[in-house]
C-alpha positions as MATLAB code, in Angstrom:
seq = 'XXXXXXXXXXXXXXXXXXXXXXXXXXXXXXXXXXXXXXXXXXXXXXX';
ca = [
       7.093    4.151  -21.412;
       4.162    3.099  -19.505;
       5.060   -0.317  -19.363;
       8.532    0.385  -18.321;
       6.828    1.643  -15.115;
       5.211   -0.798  -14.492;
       7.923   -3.115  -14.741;
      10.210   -1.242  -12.405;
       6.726   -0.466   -9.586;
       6.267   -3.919   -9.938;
       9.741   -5.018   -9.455;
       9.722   -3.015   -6.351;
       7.080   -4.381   -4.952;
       8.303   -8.237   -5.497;
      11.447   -7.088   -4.361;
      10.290   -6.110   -0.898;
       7.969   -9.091   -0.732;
      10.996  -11.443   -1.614;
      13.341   -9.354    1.224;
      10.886   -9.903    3.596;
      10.628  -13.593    3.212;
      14.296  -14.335    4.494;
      13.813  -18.020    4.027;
      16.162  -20.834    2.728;
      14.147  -20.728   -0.910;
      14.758  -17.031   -0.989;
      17.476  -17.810   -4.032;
      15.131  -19.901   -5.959;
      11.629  -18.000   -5.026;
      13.462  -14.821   -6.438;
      14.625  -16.663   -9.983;
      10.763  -18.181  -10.302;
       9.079  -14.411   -9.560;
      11.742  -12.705  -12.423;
      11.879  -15.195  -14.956;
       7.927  -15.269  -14.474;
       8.079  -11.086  -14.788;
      10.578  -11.346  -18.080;
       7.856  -13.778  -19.405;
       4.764  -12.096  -18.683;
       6.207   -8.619  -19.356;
       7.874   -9.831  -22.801;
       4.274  -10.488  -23.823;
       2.816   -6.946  -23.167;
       5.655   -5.460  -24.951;
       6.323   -6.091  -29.041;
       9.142   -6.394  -30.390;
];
């Protein structure tokens, strides 16, 4: 359960970052940063 906080404190936090950068990448900056958290947080967790 540890690791689902982390995911979701983390998600926060890129989420503001990504809000606050209201640029024309915003779309594309937003599917890089979660496909690079469902990557990196697919590795901490097993199946």
């Amino acid at each position: 359960m540890l690791s689902h906080a982390y995911t979701l404190a983390t998600w926060h936090v890129v989420k503001r970052e990504v809000e606050a950068s209201r640029t024309d990448l915003h779309i594309s900056l937003d599917h890089t940063i979660t496909t690079t958290i469902v990557k990196f947080v697919t590795m901490l967790v097993p199946p």
